[in-house]
Amino acid sequence: PQKGPWYCGIAFLLLWAVHFFAVVIPLFFRLPTVLTIEEHGRGGSFIGERAYRTLNDLTNIGPRVAGSTANEVDTIQFLLNEIEDIRKNMLGEYFSLEVDLQITSGSYIYSSLLEMYQGVQNVVVKLTSKNSTSDSYLLLNSHFDTVLTSPGASDDGFMVAVMLEVLRVMATTAQYLEHPVVFLFNGDEEMGMQASHGFITQHKWARNCKAFINLEGAGGAGREIVFQTGPSHPWLANYYKKSAKHPFATTLAEEIFQSGLIPSDTDYRIFVQYGDIPGMNREPPNTAKNIKLCSTGFDFAQIINGYVLHSKYDSFDVMPRGAIQNTGDNILELVWALANAPEMRDTNAHKSGHAVFFDFLGLYFINYSEETGKTLNYATAGVTLLLICISVCRMSALSSLSCCQLTQRLIILSITQILALVFAIGLPLVVAHVFDSYGLSLTYFSSTYLIIGLYICPALIGLSLPTTIYFQSQQKVNLSLNFNSFAPQSNLPFNYLIQLGLHSWAIVLSVLLLAVTSYGIRSIYILAFILIFYSISLALNLLTMCHDRGYNWSWLHTSGQVIPFLNSSYVIYIYLLTMPAISGRSGSASNPDIIISILSGLFTVLCFGFLTPLIHMFRRPAIAVISLVLVSAISMYLASSTQIGFPYRPKTNPERVMFQQVRRIFYEYDGSISKDESGYLFNFQDRREDQHFGVNLTESVRTQSECKTHMMCGFPLFDERWVGNRLQGMWLPRETIEPPFPTKLELLNKTVLENNATMRLYFRVSGPPHLNLFIQAREDDFVTITDWSFSKHYLQSPPAPPLSYHVFITFGLAKPPLDFFLEISVSAETNGNYDVPVLEIGASGHCLGDKSDDITQMIVSTFPHYAIVISWPSTYKRYIY
C-alpha cells in the first residue's frame, strides 16, 4: 500500500491534540447554571445563589484560626444564627432539628507527634424525620477554621456553605428520611484534624453514625472530586452513581492520595481510623452495638486552582458560582440517597472489599467491585493475546513468512516497545533532573503549557524513536531483498509490520495489566480500558477482512482509540492540573519536577502508545520526530532563558514565604542561660527556596548544623511539616524579639517515689493558644520516661531517633496554663541518684495572628510583589532537669 504525504504524519499527531483541547478541556471545566431563589426557591433544589451569599458572609469574618476570637466566637455565632434561621423555616410537621455545641478535649497520635487539644468546638446539628425509628445516622462533615492570614473560601468555607444550604433544603422539603442526618461543622481541622477526633471519639451521636461524607477544599475553581471512598464498602459507589448529577471520581486519586505523594490529609483519616475504636461514650468493642461505629464513607474535595490554598488570595471572589452549584447538586442528592439506604442499618453486613470507580469525561460514572475488576483485567489480557495469535496466523497464511518467523519479529518488536516505554518515562526524568541541577525547577508553575514541550514532547520522542529506527531498518532490508531476485522472499508487507508493532505494544500492556492486577493496584483499570477497545477494533478488522487490505485496518483502529484517548488524557490531566500548584507548597527537600515528568510520561504512554506507530503510514516519519525535538528545544529555551519560565505571578501563582520570628533561650541544669538569641526561622515551601526572595539573607545559616547538636534542632518546629523540613530550614539572626505572649515552663514539684527508682516531676506550661512540648530523656541509657500525663500509647511508641517526643497542643475556648507530670526511672546502678541531668524539655509558644514588630514589618514589605508572606512571633525555651 502507498504511504501518505509526510506532513500528514504531523497532522495526525496534532489531530489528537485537537481532540484533547476541543473535547477534554471543555468537559473538564464544565459547570452547571446557578439556581436562584426567585426561580427555584420553593424547595427541593440546591440554590447556588443562596449558598454563594452564605460563603460571602462567612469569609467576611476573615481568617479563623483555631483558638482565635474569630473562630471561637464570631464564626460559632454565625453558624448558630444560620441554623436558627433554618429552624424557623423548617417543616416542623415533618422534621425535628437538634443543635449541640460540643466543647471537646483529647489527644491522638499523628505522624511523629501527639496532637492534643483543649476546649476546641464543634457545632453539631441532627435532622430527623418525625416518624423515623432508625438509630443509624449519616454524618456530613466540613470545617470552618482556617490557617493564618487566609479567609478560607475554598478551604473550607465553600463546603460549610454547601452543608448549610443542604441542611436548609432538606429541612424545607417534604421528603422522608429513614435515617437521621448529622451535620458536623468542626472548628479545628487545620491544626491537625483535632475537632473531628473529638467528635468521633466523644460525642453522644457519634456511635450511631454508620457512614460519613467528608467535604474538604484544596482549591475551589471547579468540580469536586471523590478521591476516597469506603474502605471496603463498594456499595457506597453505587449510591454515588445513582445520585451524582455531575460525576467526578477516580480510583487513581484514592491510591495516589493514600500513597502519601500529596502532602495533605483530611478528616476522612480520622473517621476511618478512630470511627471503629471505642472511646468516651462508646460501647465496648465486644458488644453487638459496635457495628454502629462510623468508619466508612466518602472524601470529597475541591482541587482546581490550588495556587490560592492557604493564602490571603483564597477569597470569595475567586470562587465561580457554578462550582458551588455543582457540589451542592451532587451532595444534596447523595445525602438524600444515603439517608434512605437500607445498607445503613448494618454497614458491616455489606463489607465486601474495595471498589474500582471512575467517571468518563464527567458524563457517566462506572464502578464495580475489586474482584470483578480482577476478573475483567485477566479476561481482557487473555482475549487480547488470543486475538494477537489469530492475527499472526492470518498474516502467516497470507504472506511468505511462517508463524515462527512472525513470532520472532513480534518478540523483537516487544523488546523494542519495552525500550520505548523506558525512554518515554526516562527522557522527561532526565529533563527534570537537568533543570533542577541548574536551579530551574518549577518553570511550569505559572506557565503550565510548558509541560507540553518540556516533558510530553520528550516522552513522545522516547516512545516513537525505537520503533521508528526498527521500522526504517526493516524497510531498508525489504528494499535490498526486492532488488535481489535470487534472495528468498521473506519480507513482510509493511502494513503487517505496523500491525505487529501495535500487537507488540498490546503484549507489553497485557503483561503489565496481569502483573499489576496481581499486585492489587486497582488503578490499572486504565490499561484494561485501553486494551478492551484495542481488542474490539482488532476483532472487527479480522471479521471484516480489513486486517488484510492495505491500511484499511487503520480506520477501525484509529476510531477505536478515540474513547481510550479521551479517557486517559482526562484522567492524567487531573494530576497535571493539580500537581503544579501542590509543588509550590510541598517543601524543598525533593524535586517536584520528578513527579510532573513521570505524570507527563504516563500521559504520553497511555494516550499515544497505540497511535505513534501509525505515523509510519506516512512518508518520512522521522520528520514528525524531528518536529517534536524542535518543539522541546524551543520550550526549554523559553523555560530557562525568558520570563515565561519564571515560576511566580502576583495573586494567581504566588511564591509562599513562611517564617517565624523566634526568641530562643537555652537554660542549663543549674538554671543559667547558655544561649539567648533571636532571629527568623524560614521554612521553605518550594524547591527554589530563597532564590527569588529579594531580601538580603547573607548572614543566614542552615538549620541542619543545629539539628546535629540540639534536640529537635533547638527550634520551635510548629508541626509535622516543619519537622519533616527541618534539615532544609534557614536561620537569620537579628536583634532581640519580644513575643506578645511569653512561653514559660515551671517545675512545680519534684518527688522521689517510695521505690527510690522513680522520680515524678510536676510541670506547668503557659503561653499562647498554640504550644509545643519536646521531651527527651538524656542520652545516657540509665534514664527512662515510664509514665506521664499524656497518651500512654504514644509514650510506648516513641518517634524514631533522632526525633524526640513532640506534643502539639491547641487551645480553643480553654486557655493555658496546662499542668502535667512526668515519671523518670533510673537504673539500679545509679543507686537512686537524681542529682544529675536526666531530662530535656523544649517548650515553644506560637502567637498566630499577633502583630509583628516594626523591624519584621519592614522586612516583610521588602519581599517581591509576587510573594505571600506568612509569619508569626514564637518562643522556644530549652530546659534541663
PDB file of C-alpha atoms in Angstrom, residues 104-363:
ATOM      1  CA  THR A 104     -14.098  18.795  73.491  1.00  0.00           C
ATOM      2  CA  SER A 105     -10.611  17.906  74.668  1.00  0.00           C
ATOM      3  CA  GLY A 106      -8.443  14.904  73.869  1.00  0.00           C
ATOM      4  CA  SER A 107      -5.378  13.658  72.044  1.00  0.00           C
ATOM      5  CA  TYR A 108      -4.194  11.201  69.412  1.00  0.00           C
ATOM      6  CA  ILE A 109      -1.023  10.274  67.543  1.00  0.00           C
ATOM      7  CA  TYR A 110      -0.483  11.786  64.110  1.00  0.00           C
ATOM      8  CA  SER A 111       2.717  11.401  62.154  1.00  0.00           C
ATOM      9  CA  SER A 112       5.593  11.709  64.654  1.00  0.00           C
ATOM     10  CA  LEU A 113       3.748  13.847  67.182  1.00  0.00           C
ATOM     11  CA  LEU A 114       0.928  13.743  69.684  1.00  0.00           C
ATOM     12  CA  GLU A 115      -1.961  16.032  68.724  1.00  0.00           C
ATOM     13  CA  MET A 116      -3.506  17.390  71.919  1.00  0.00           C
ATOM     14  CA  TYR A 117      -6.487  19.742  72.036  1.00  0.00           C
ATOM     15  CA  GLN A 118      -8.193  21.597  74.856  1.00  0.00           C
ATOM     16  CA  GLY A 119     -11.649  23.140  74.504  1.00  0.00           C
ATOM     17  CA  VAL A 120     -11.997  23.077  70.717  1.00  0.00           C
ATOM     18  CA  GLN A 121     -15.552  23.476  69.450  1.00  0.00           C
ATOM     19  CA  ASN A 122     -17.940  21.694  67.113  1.00  0.00           C
ATOM     20  CA  VAL A 123     -21.381  22.848  66.031  1.00  0.00           C
ATOM     21  CA  VAL A 124     -23.389  19.660  65.564  1.00  0.00           C
ATOM     22  CA  VAL A 125     -26.890  19.507  64.072  1.00  0.00           C
ATOM     23  CA  LYS A 126     -29.143  16.458  63.749  1.00  0.00           C
ATOM     24  CA  LEU A 127     -32.064  16.447  61.312  1.00  0.00           C
ATOM     25  CA  THR A 128     -34.594  13.656  61.894  1.00  0.00           C
ATOM     26  CA  SER A 129     -37.881  12.761  60.226  1.00  0.00           C
ATOM     27  CA  LYS A 130     -40.664  12.770  62.805  1.00  0.00           C
ATOM     28  CA  ASN A 131     -41.676   9.155  62.160  1.00  0.00           C
ATOM     29  CA  SER A 132     -38.137   7.745  61.805  1.00  0.00           C
ATOM     30  CA  THR A 133     -37.248   4.955  64.238  1.00  0.00           C
ATOM     31  CA  SER A 134     -33.730   4.350  62.909  1.00  0.00           C
ATOM     32  CA  ASP A 135     -30.760   4.646  65.233  1.00  0.00           C
ATOM     33  CA  SER A 136     -28.340   4.675  62.281  1.00  0.00           C
ATOM     34  CA  TYR A 137     -27.099   8.147  61.389  1.00  0.00           C
ATOM     35  CA  LEU A 138     -25.393   9.598  58.340  1.00  0.00           C
ATOM     36  CA  LEU A 139     -22.606  12.078  59.149  1.00  0.00           C
ATOM     37  CA  LEU A 140     -21.823  15.101  56.946  1.00  0.00           C
ATOM     38  CA  ASN A 141     -18.630  16.978  57.893  1.00  0.00           C
ATOM     39  CA  SER A 142     -16.718  20.136  56.986  1.00  0.00           C
ATOM     40  CA  HIS A 143     -14.516  22.515  58.977  1.00  0.00           C
ATOM     41  CA  PHE A 144     -14.885  26.249  59.456  1.00  0.00           C
ATOM     42  CA  ASP A 145     -11.420  27.087  60.792  1.00  0.00           C
ATOM     43  CA  THR A 146      -8.642  28.357  58.505  1.00  0.00           C
ATOM     44  CA  VAL A 147      -4.890  28.807  58.504  1.00  0.00           C
ATOM     45  CA  LEU A 148      -3.222  32.076  59.378  1.00  0.00           C
ATOM     46  CA  THR A 149      -3.956  35.032  57.002  1.00  0.00           C
ATOM     47  CA  SER A 150      -6.415  33.059  54.837  1.00  0.00           C
ATOM     48  CA  PRO A 151     -10.155  33.859  54.551  1.00  0.00           C
ATOM     49  CA  GLY A 152     -10.567  30.181  53.718  1.00  0.00           C
ATOM     50  CA  ALA A 153     -13.132  30.482  50.925  1.00  0.00           C
ATOM     51  CA  SER A 154     -12.146  27.166  49.356  1.00  0.00           C
ATOM     52  CA  ASP A 155     -10.662  25.602  52.492  1.00  0.00           C
ATOM     53  CA  ASP A 156     -13.227  25.024  53.801  1.00  0.00           C
ATOM     54  CA  GLY A 157     -15.799  27.819  53.771  1.00  0.00           C
ATOM     55  CA  PHE A 158     -17.054  26.585  50.411  1.00  0.00           C
ATOM     56  CA  MET A 159     -18.104  23.253  51.898  1.00  0.00           C
ATOM     57  CA  VAL A 160     -19.528  24.874  55.048  1.00  0.00           C
ATOM     58  CA  ALA A 161     -21.805  26.954  52.817  1.00  0.00           C
ATOM     59  CA  VAL A 162     -22.763  23.824  50.866  1.00  0.00           C
ATOM     60  CA  MET A 163     -23.638  21.992  54.091  1.00  0.00           C
ATOM     61  CA  LEU A 164     -25.762  24.867  55.365  1.00  0.00           C
ATOM     62  CA  GLU A 165     -27.683  25.004  52.100  1.00  0.00           C
ATOM     63  CA  VAL A 166     -28.126  21.216  52.030  1.00  0.00           C
ATOM     64  CA  LEU A 167     -29.500  21.395  55.575  1.00  0.00           C
ATOM     65  CA  ARG A 168     -31.782  24.272  54.587  1.00  0.00           C
ATOM     66  CA  VAL A 169     -33.177  22.466  51.537  1.00  0.00           C
ATOM     67  CA  MET A 170     -33.683  19.166  53.358  1.00  0.00           C
ATOM     68  CA  ALA A 171     -35.410  20.854  56.305  1.00  0.00           C
ATOM     69  CA  THR A 172     -37.829  22.666  54.000  1.00  0.00           C
ATOM     70  CA  THR A 173     -38.623  19.794  51.612  1.00  0.00           C
ATOM     71  CA  ALA A 174     -41.258  17.186  52.433  1.00  0.00           C
ATOM     72  CA  GLN A 175     -39.022  14.213  51.655  1.00  0.00           C
ATOM     73  CA  TYR A 176     -38.829  11.397  54.170  1.00  0.00           C
ATOM     74  CA  LEU A 177     -35.504  10.445  55.783  1.00  0.00           C
ATOM     75  CA  GLU A 178     -35.324   6.886  57.043  1.00  0.00           C
ATOM     76  CA  HIS A 179     -32.087   7.660  58.877  1.00  0.00           C
ATOM     77  CA  PRO A 180     -31.249  10.877  60.750  1.00  0.00           C
ATOM     78  CA  VAL A 181     -28.526  13.077  59.250  1.00  0.00           C
ATOM     79  CA  VAL A 182     -25.867  14.646  61.483  1.00  0.00           C
ATOM     80  CA  PHE A 183     -24.208  17.848  60.203  1.00  0.00           C
ATOM     81  CA  LEU A 184     -20.818  18.385  61.840  1.00  0.00           C
ATOM     82  CA  PHE A 185     -19.334  21.875  61.474  1.00  0.00           C
ATOM     83  CA  ASN A 186     -15.971  21.258  63.092  1.00  0.00           C
ATOM     84  CA  GLY A 187     -13.834  24.050  64.421  1.00  0.00           C
ATOM     85  CA  ASP A 188     -10.296  22.679  64.298  1.00  0.00           C
ATOM     86  CA  GLU A 189      -9.053  20.805  61.246  1.00  0.00           C
ATOM     87  CA  GLU A 190      -6.066  22.887  60.180  1.00  0.00           C
ATOM     88  CA  MET A 191      -4.147  22.251  63.401  1.00  0.00           C
ATOM     89  CA  GLY A 192      -4.232  18.505  62.888  1.00  0.00           C
ATOM     90  CA  MET A 193      -7.858  17.397  62.437  1.00  0.00           C
ATOM     91  CA  GLN A 194      -8.435  17.662  66.164  1.00  0.00           C
ATOM     92  CA  ALA A 195     -12.114  18.633  66.306  1.00  0.00           C
ATOM     93  CA  SER A 196     -13.212  15.689  64.160  1.00  0.00           C
ATOM     94  CA  HIS A 197     -11.316  13.399  66.519  1.00  0.00           C
ATOM     95  CA  GLY A 198     -13.122  14.983  69.450  1.00  0.00           C
ATOM     96  CA  PHE A 199     -16.459  14.345  67.779  1.00  0.00           C
ATOM     97  CA  ILE A 200     -15.936  10.770  66.586  1.00  0.00           C
ATOM     98  CA  THR A 201     -14.486   9.566  69.898  1.00  0.00           C
ATOM     99  CA  GLN A 202     -16.608  11.529  72.365  1.00  0.00           C
ATOM    100  CA  HIS A 203     -19.867  12.948  71.036  1.00  0.00           C
ATOM    101  CA  LYS A 204     -23.154  11.346  72.081  1.00  0.00           C
ATOM    102  CA  TRP A 205     -24.297  10.926  68.459  1.00  0.00           C
ATOM    103  CA  ALA A 206     -21.001   9.599  67.109  1.00  0.00           C
ATOM    104  CA  ARG A 207     -21.581   5.949  67.986  1.00  0.00           C
ATOM    105  CA  ASN A 208     -24.753   5.936  65.872  1.00  0.00           C
ATOM    106  CA  CYS A 209     -23.032   7.293  62.750  1.00  0.00           C
ATOM    107  CA  LYS A 210     -22.617   4.402  60.353  1.00  0.00           C
ATOM    108  CA  ALA A 211     -21.320   6.274  57.317  1.00  0.00           C
ATOM    109  CA  PHE A 212     -19.951   9.727  56.633  1.00  0.00           C
ATOM    110  CA  ILE A 213     -19.397  12.250  53.859  1.00  0.00           C
ATOM    111  CA  ASN A 214     -16.330  14.411  54.400  1.00  0.00           C
ATOM    112  CA  LEU A 215     -16.163  17.696  52.464  1.00  0.00           C
ATOM    113  CA  GLU A 216     -12.747  19.294  52.032  1.00  0.00           C
ATOM    114  CA  GLY A 217     -11.197  22.009  49.908  1.00  0.00           C
ATOM    115  CA  ALA A 218      -7.814  22.436  48.257  1.00  0.00           C
ATOM    116  CA  GLY A 219      -8.840  25.000  45.666  1.00  0.00           C
ATOM    117  CA  GLY A 220     -12.312  25.947  44.520  1.00  0.00           C
ATOM    118  CA  ALA A 221     -12.468  26.813  40.846  1.00  0.00           C
ATOM    119  CA  GLY A 222     -14.271  23.763  39.507  1.00  0.00           C
ATOM    120  CA  ARG A 223     -15.916  20.462  40.232  1.00  0.00           C
ATOM    121  CA  GLU A 224     -15.384  18.491  43.426  1.00  0.00           C
ATOM    122  CA  ILE A 225     -13.746  15.079  43.142  1.00  0.00           C
ATOM    123  CA  VAL A 226     -14.434  11.883  45.073  1.00  0.00           C
ATOM    124  CA  PHE A 227     -10.886  10.850  45.888  1.00  0.00           C
ATOM    125  CA  GLN A 228     -11.509   8.356  48.674  1.00  0.00           C
ATOM    126  CA  THR A 229     -14.401   6.022  49.384  1.00  0.00           C
ATOM    127  CA  GLY A 230     -15.003   3.054  51.657  1.00  0.00           C
ATOM    128  CA  PRO A 231     -12.797   1.490  52.709  1.00  0.00           C
ATOM    129  CA  SER A 232     -14.150  -1.993  51.977  1.00  0.00           C
ATOM    130  CA  HIS A 233     -17.677  -0.794  51.199  1.00  0.00           C
ATOM    131  CA  PRO A 234     -18.183  -0.786  47.402  1.00  0.00           C
ATOM    132  CA  TRP A 235     -21.943  -0.245  47.831  1.00  0.00           C
ATOM    133  CA  LEU A 236     -21.194   3.408  48.549  1.00  0.00           C
ATOM    134  CA  ALA A 237     -20.021   3.897  44.967  1.00  0.00           C
ATOM    135  CA  ASN A 238     -23.368   2.520  43.759  1.00  0.00           C
ATOM    136  CA  TYR A 239     -25.196   5.307  45.565  1.00  0.00           C
ATOM    137  CA  TYR A 240     -22.852   7.914  44.148  1.00  0.00           C
ATOM    138  CA  LYS A 241     -23.560   6.562  40.680  1.00  0.00           C
ATOM    139  CA  LYS A 242     -27.306   6.831  41.213  1.00  0.00           C
ATOM    140  CA  SER A 243     -27.178  10.255  42.851  1.00  0.00           C
ATOM    141  CA  ALA A 244     -24.413  12.388  41.327  1.00  0.00           C
ATOM    142  CA  LYS A 245     -25.681  14.724  38.626  1.00  0.00           C
ATOM    143  CA  HIS A 246     -22.127  15.758  37.760  1.00  0.00           C
ATOM    144  CA  PRO A 247     -19.853  12.759  38.490  1.00  0.00           C
ATOM    145  CA  PHE A 248     -16.139  13.284  39.050  1.00  0.00           C
ATOM    146  CA  ALA A 249     -14.254  10.450  40.726  1.00  0.00           C
ATOM    147  CA  THR A 250     -11.384   8.057  40.160  1.00  0.00           C
ATOM    148  CA  THR A 251      -9.749   5.175  41.971  1.00  0.00           C
ATOM    149  CA  LEU A 252      -6.402   6.544  40.828  1.00  0.00           C
ATOM    150  CA  ALA A 253      -6.911   9.642  43.003  1.00  0.00           C
ATOM    151  CA  GLU A 254      -7.602   7.422  46.009  1.00  0.00           C
ATOM    152  CA  GLU A 255      -4.490   5.317  45.565  1.00  0.00           C
ATOM    153  CA  ILE A 256      -2.221   8.303  44.871  1.00  0.00           C
ATOM    154  CA  PHE A 257      -3.523  10.199  47.915  1.00  0.00           C
ATOM    155  CA  GLN A 258      -3.177   7.207  50.203  1.00  0.00           C
ATOM    156  CA  SER A 259       0.362   6.593  48.964  1.00  0.00           C
ATOM    157  CA  GLY A 260       1.464   9.882  50.585  1.00  0.00           C
ATOM    158  CA  LEU A 261       2.556  11.593  47.345  1.00  0.00           C
ATOM    159  CA  ILE A 262       0.269  14.526  48.136  1.00  0.00           C
ATOM    160  CA  PRO A 263       1.397  16.442  51.274  1.00  0.00           C
ATOM    161  CA  SER A 264      -2.023  16.729  52.841  1.00  0.00           C
ATOM    162  CA  ASP A 265      -4.601  14.916  54.914  1.00  0.00           C
ATOM    163  CA  THR A 266      -8.290  15.208  55.737  1.00  0.00           C
ATOM    164  CA  ASP A 267     -10.818  14.318  58.420  1.00  0.00           C
ATOM    165  CA  TYR A 268     -11.547  11.176  56.395  1.00  0.00           C
ATOM    166  CA  ARG A 269      -8.458   9.627  58.001  1.00  0.00           C
ATOM    167  CA  ILE A 270      -9.767  10.407  61.475  1.00  0.00           C
ATOM    168  CA  PHE A 271     -13.213   8.940  60.853  1.00  0.00           C
ATOM    169  CA  VAL A 272     -11.785   5.775  59.313  1.00  0.00           C
ATOM    170  CA  GLN A 273      -9.011   5.329  61.859  1.00  0.00           C
ATOM    171  CA  TYR A 274     -10.966   6.158  65.008  1.00  0.00           C
ATOM    172  CA  GLY A 275     -14.553   5.514  63.900  1.00  0.00           C
ATOM    173  CA  ASP A 276     -14.342   1.880  64.956  1.00  0.00           C
ATOM    174  CA  ILE A 277     -12.296   2.350  68.121  1.00  0.00           C
ATOM    175  CA  PRO A 278     -14.318   2.642  71.319  1.00  0.00           C
ATOM    176  CA  GLY A 279     -13.817   5.928  73.082  1.00  0.00           C
ATOM    177  CA  MET A 280     -15.665   8.027  75.582  1.00  0.00           C
ATOM    178  CA  ASN A 281     -19.423   7.368  75.372  1.00  0.00           C
ATOM    179  CA  ARG A 282     -18.770   4.359  73.137  1.00  0.00           C
ATOM    180  CA  GLU A 283     -19.821   0.758  73.586  1.00  0.00           C
ATOM    181  CA  PRO A 284     -17.067  -1.794  74.311  1.00  0.00           C
ATOM    182  CA  PRO A 285     -15.706  -3.485  71.199  1.00  0.00           C
ATOM    183  CA  ASN A 286     -17.157  -6.887  72.048  1.00  0.00           C
ATOM    184  CA  THR A 287     -20.780  -5.725  72.187  1.00  0.00           C
ATOM    185  CA  ALA A 288     -23.357  -6.006  69.439  1.00  0.00           C
ATOM    186  CA  LYS A 289     -23.653  -2.241  69.246  1.00  0.00           C
ATOM    187  CA  ASN A 290     -20.102  -1.998  67.955  1.00  0.00           C
ATOM    188  CA  ILE A 291     -21.478  -2.354  64.406  1.00  0.00           C
ATOM    189  CA  LYS A 292     -22.783   1.207  64.736  1.00  0.00           C
ATOM    190  CA  LEU A 293     -19.344   2.758  64.678  1.00  0.00           C
ATOM    191  CA  CYS A 294     -18.605   5.201  61.854  1.00  0.00           C
ATOM    192  CA  SER A 295     -15.614   4.125  59.765  1.00  0.00           C
ATOM    193  CA  THR A 296     -16.775   4.167  56.169  1.00  0.00           C
ATOM    194  CA  GLY A 297     -17.686   6.978  53.843  1.00  0.00           C
ATOM    195  CA  PHE A 298     -16.718   9.429  51.124  1.00  0.00           C
ATOM    196  CA  ASP A 299     -13.986  12.022  50.871  1.00  0.00           C
ATOM    197  CA  PHE A 300     -14.843  14.910  48.543  1.00  0.00           C
ATOM    198  CA  ALA A 301     -12.574  17.841  47.760  1.00  0.00           C
ATOM    199  CA  GLN A 302     -12.347  20.911  45.590  1.00  0.00           C
ATOM    200  CA  ILE A 303      -8.974  20.638  43.844  1.00  0.00           C
ATOM    201  CA  ILE A 304      -8.869  23.156  40.980  1.00  0.00           C
ATOM    202  CA  ASN A 305      -6.780  26.331  41.447  1.00  0.00           C
ATOM    203  CA  GLY A 306      -4.803  25.076  44.410  1.00  0.00           C
ATOM    204  CA  TYR A 307      -2.474  28.056  43.981  1.00  0.00           C
ATOM    205  CA  VAL A 308      -4.670  30.094  46.336  1.00  0.00           C
ATOM    206  CA  LEU A 309      -4.919  27.410  49.032  1.00  0.00           C
ATOM    207  CA  HIS A 310      -3.786  28.565  52.494  1.00  0.00           C
ATOM    208  CA  SER A 311      -3.157  32.091  51.300  1.00  0.00           C
ATOM    209  CA  LYS A 312      -4.775  35.505  51.545  1.00  0.00           C
ATOM    210  CA  TYR A 313      -5.993  35.021  47.967  1.00  0.00           C
ATOM    211  CA  ASP A 314      -8.290  32.159  48.984  1.00  0.00           C
ATOM    212  CA  SER A 315     -11.166  34.611  48.955  1.00  0.00           C
ATOM    213  CA  PHE A 316     -14.784  34.740  47.940  1.00  0.00           C
ATOM    214  CA  ASP A 317     -14.187  36.424  44.591  1.00  0.00           C
ATOM    215  CA  VAL A 318     -12.063  33.587  43.137  1.00  0.00           C
ATOM    216  CA  MET A 319     -14.856  31.048  43.564  1.00  0.00           C
ATOM    217  CA  PRO A 320     -17.049  30.547  40.474  1.00  0.00           C
ATOM    218  CA  ARG A 321     -20.740  30.365  41.261  1.00  0.00           C
ATOM    219  CA  GLY A 322     -21.164  27.289  39.104  1.00  0.00           C
ATOM    220  CA  ALA A 323     -18.723  25.352  41.308  1.00  0.00           C
ATOM    221  CA  ILE A 324     -20.897  25.689  44.391  1.00  0.00           C
ATOM    222  CA  GLN A 325     -23.967  24.665  42.371  1.00  0.00           C
ATOM    223  CA  ASN A 326     -22.108  21.618  41.040  1.00  0.00           C
ATOM    224  CA  THR A 327     -21.090  20.463  44.515  1.00  0.00           C
ATOM    225  CA  GLY A 328     -24.472  21.255  46.043  1.00  0.00           C
ATOM    226  CA  ASP A 329     -26.361  19.273  43.413  1.00  0.00           C
ATOM    227  CA  ASN A 330     -24.220  16.205  43.999  1.00  0.00           C
ATOM    228  CA  ILE A 331     -24.095  16.328  47.785  1.00  0.00           C
ATOM    229  CA  LEU A 332     -27.814  17.001  48.264  1.00  0.00           C
ATOM    230  CA  GLU A 333     -28.845  14.033  46.129  1.00  0.00           C
ATOM    231  CA  LEU A 334     -26.228  11.774  47.719  1.00  0.00           C
ATOM    232  CA  VAL A 335     -27.315  12.693  51.253  1.00  0.00           C
ATOM    233  CA  TRP A 336     -30.962  12.018  50.391  1.00  0.00           C
ATOM    234  CA  ALA A 337     -29.999   8.655  48.885  1.00  0.00           C
ATOM    235  CA  LEU A 338     -27.831   7.507  51.794  1.00  0.00           C
ATOM    236  CA  ALA A 339     -30.343   8.766  54.362  1.00  0.00           C
ATOM    237  CA  ASN A 340     -32.792   6.239  52.891  1.00  0.00           C
ATOM    238  CA  ALA A 341     -30.320   3.440  52.127  1.00  0.00           C
ATOM    239  CA  PRO A 342     -31.174   0.038  53.673  1.00  0.00           C
ATOM    240  CA  GLU A 343     -27.429  -0.722  53.915  1.00  0.00           C
ATOM    241  CA  MET A 344     -27.163   1.962  56.602  1.00  0.00           C
ATOM    242  CA  ARG A 345     -28.918  -0.262  59.124  1.00  0.00           C
ATOM    243  CA  ASP A 346     -25.960  -2.636  59.236  1.00  0.00           C
ATOM    244  CA  THR A 347     -22.975  -1.441  57.220  1.00  0.00           C
ATOM    245  CA  ASN A 348     -20.763  -4.293  58.451  1.00  0.00           C
ATOM    246  CA  ALA A 349     -23.041  -6.783  56.709  1.00  0.00           C
ATOM    247  CA  HIS A 350     -22.168  -5.124  53.394  1.00  0.00           C
ATOM    248  CA  LYS A 351     -18.415  -5.016  53.893  1.00  0.00           C
ATOM    249  CA  SER A 352     -17.022  -6.742  50.819  1.00  0.00           C
ATOM    250  CA  GLY A 353     -13.718  -5.379  49.568  1.00  0.00           C
ATOM    251  CA  HIS A 354     -12.745  -2.257  47.679  1.00  0.00           C
ATOM    252  CA  ALA A 355     -14.332  -0.665  44.634  1.00  0.00           C
ATOM    253  CA  VAL A 356     -12.982   0.350  41.256  1.00  0.00           C
ATOM    254  CA  PHE A 357     -14.614   3.585  40.146  1.00  0.00           C
ATOM    255  CA  PHE A 358     -14.125   6.355  37.605  1.00  0.00           C
ATOM    256  CA  ASP A 359     -16.110   8.805  35.541  1.00  0.00           C
ATOM    257  CA  PHE A 360     -15.882   9.211  31.799  1.00  0.00           C
ATOM    258  CA  LEU A 361     -15.426  12.921  30.992  1.00  0.00           C
ATOM    259  CA  GLY A 362     -17.897  13.842  33.726  1.00  0.00           C
ATOM    260  CA  LEU A 363     -20.687  12.361  31.613  1.00  0.00           C
TER     261      LEU A 363
END
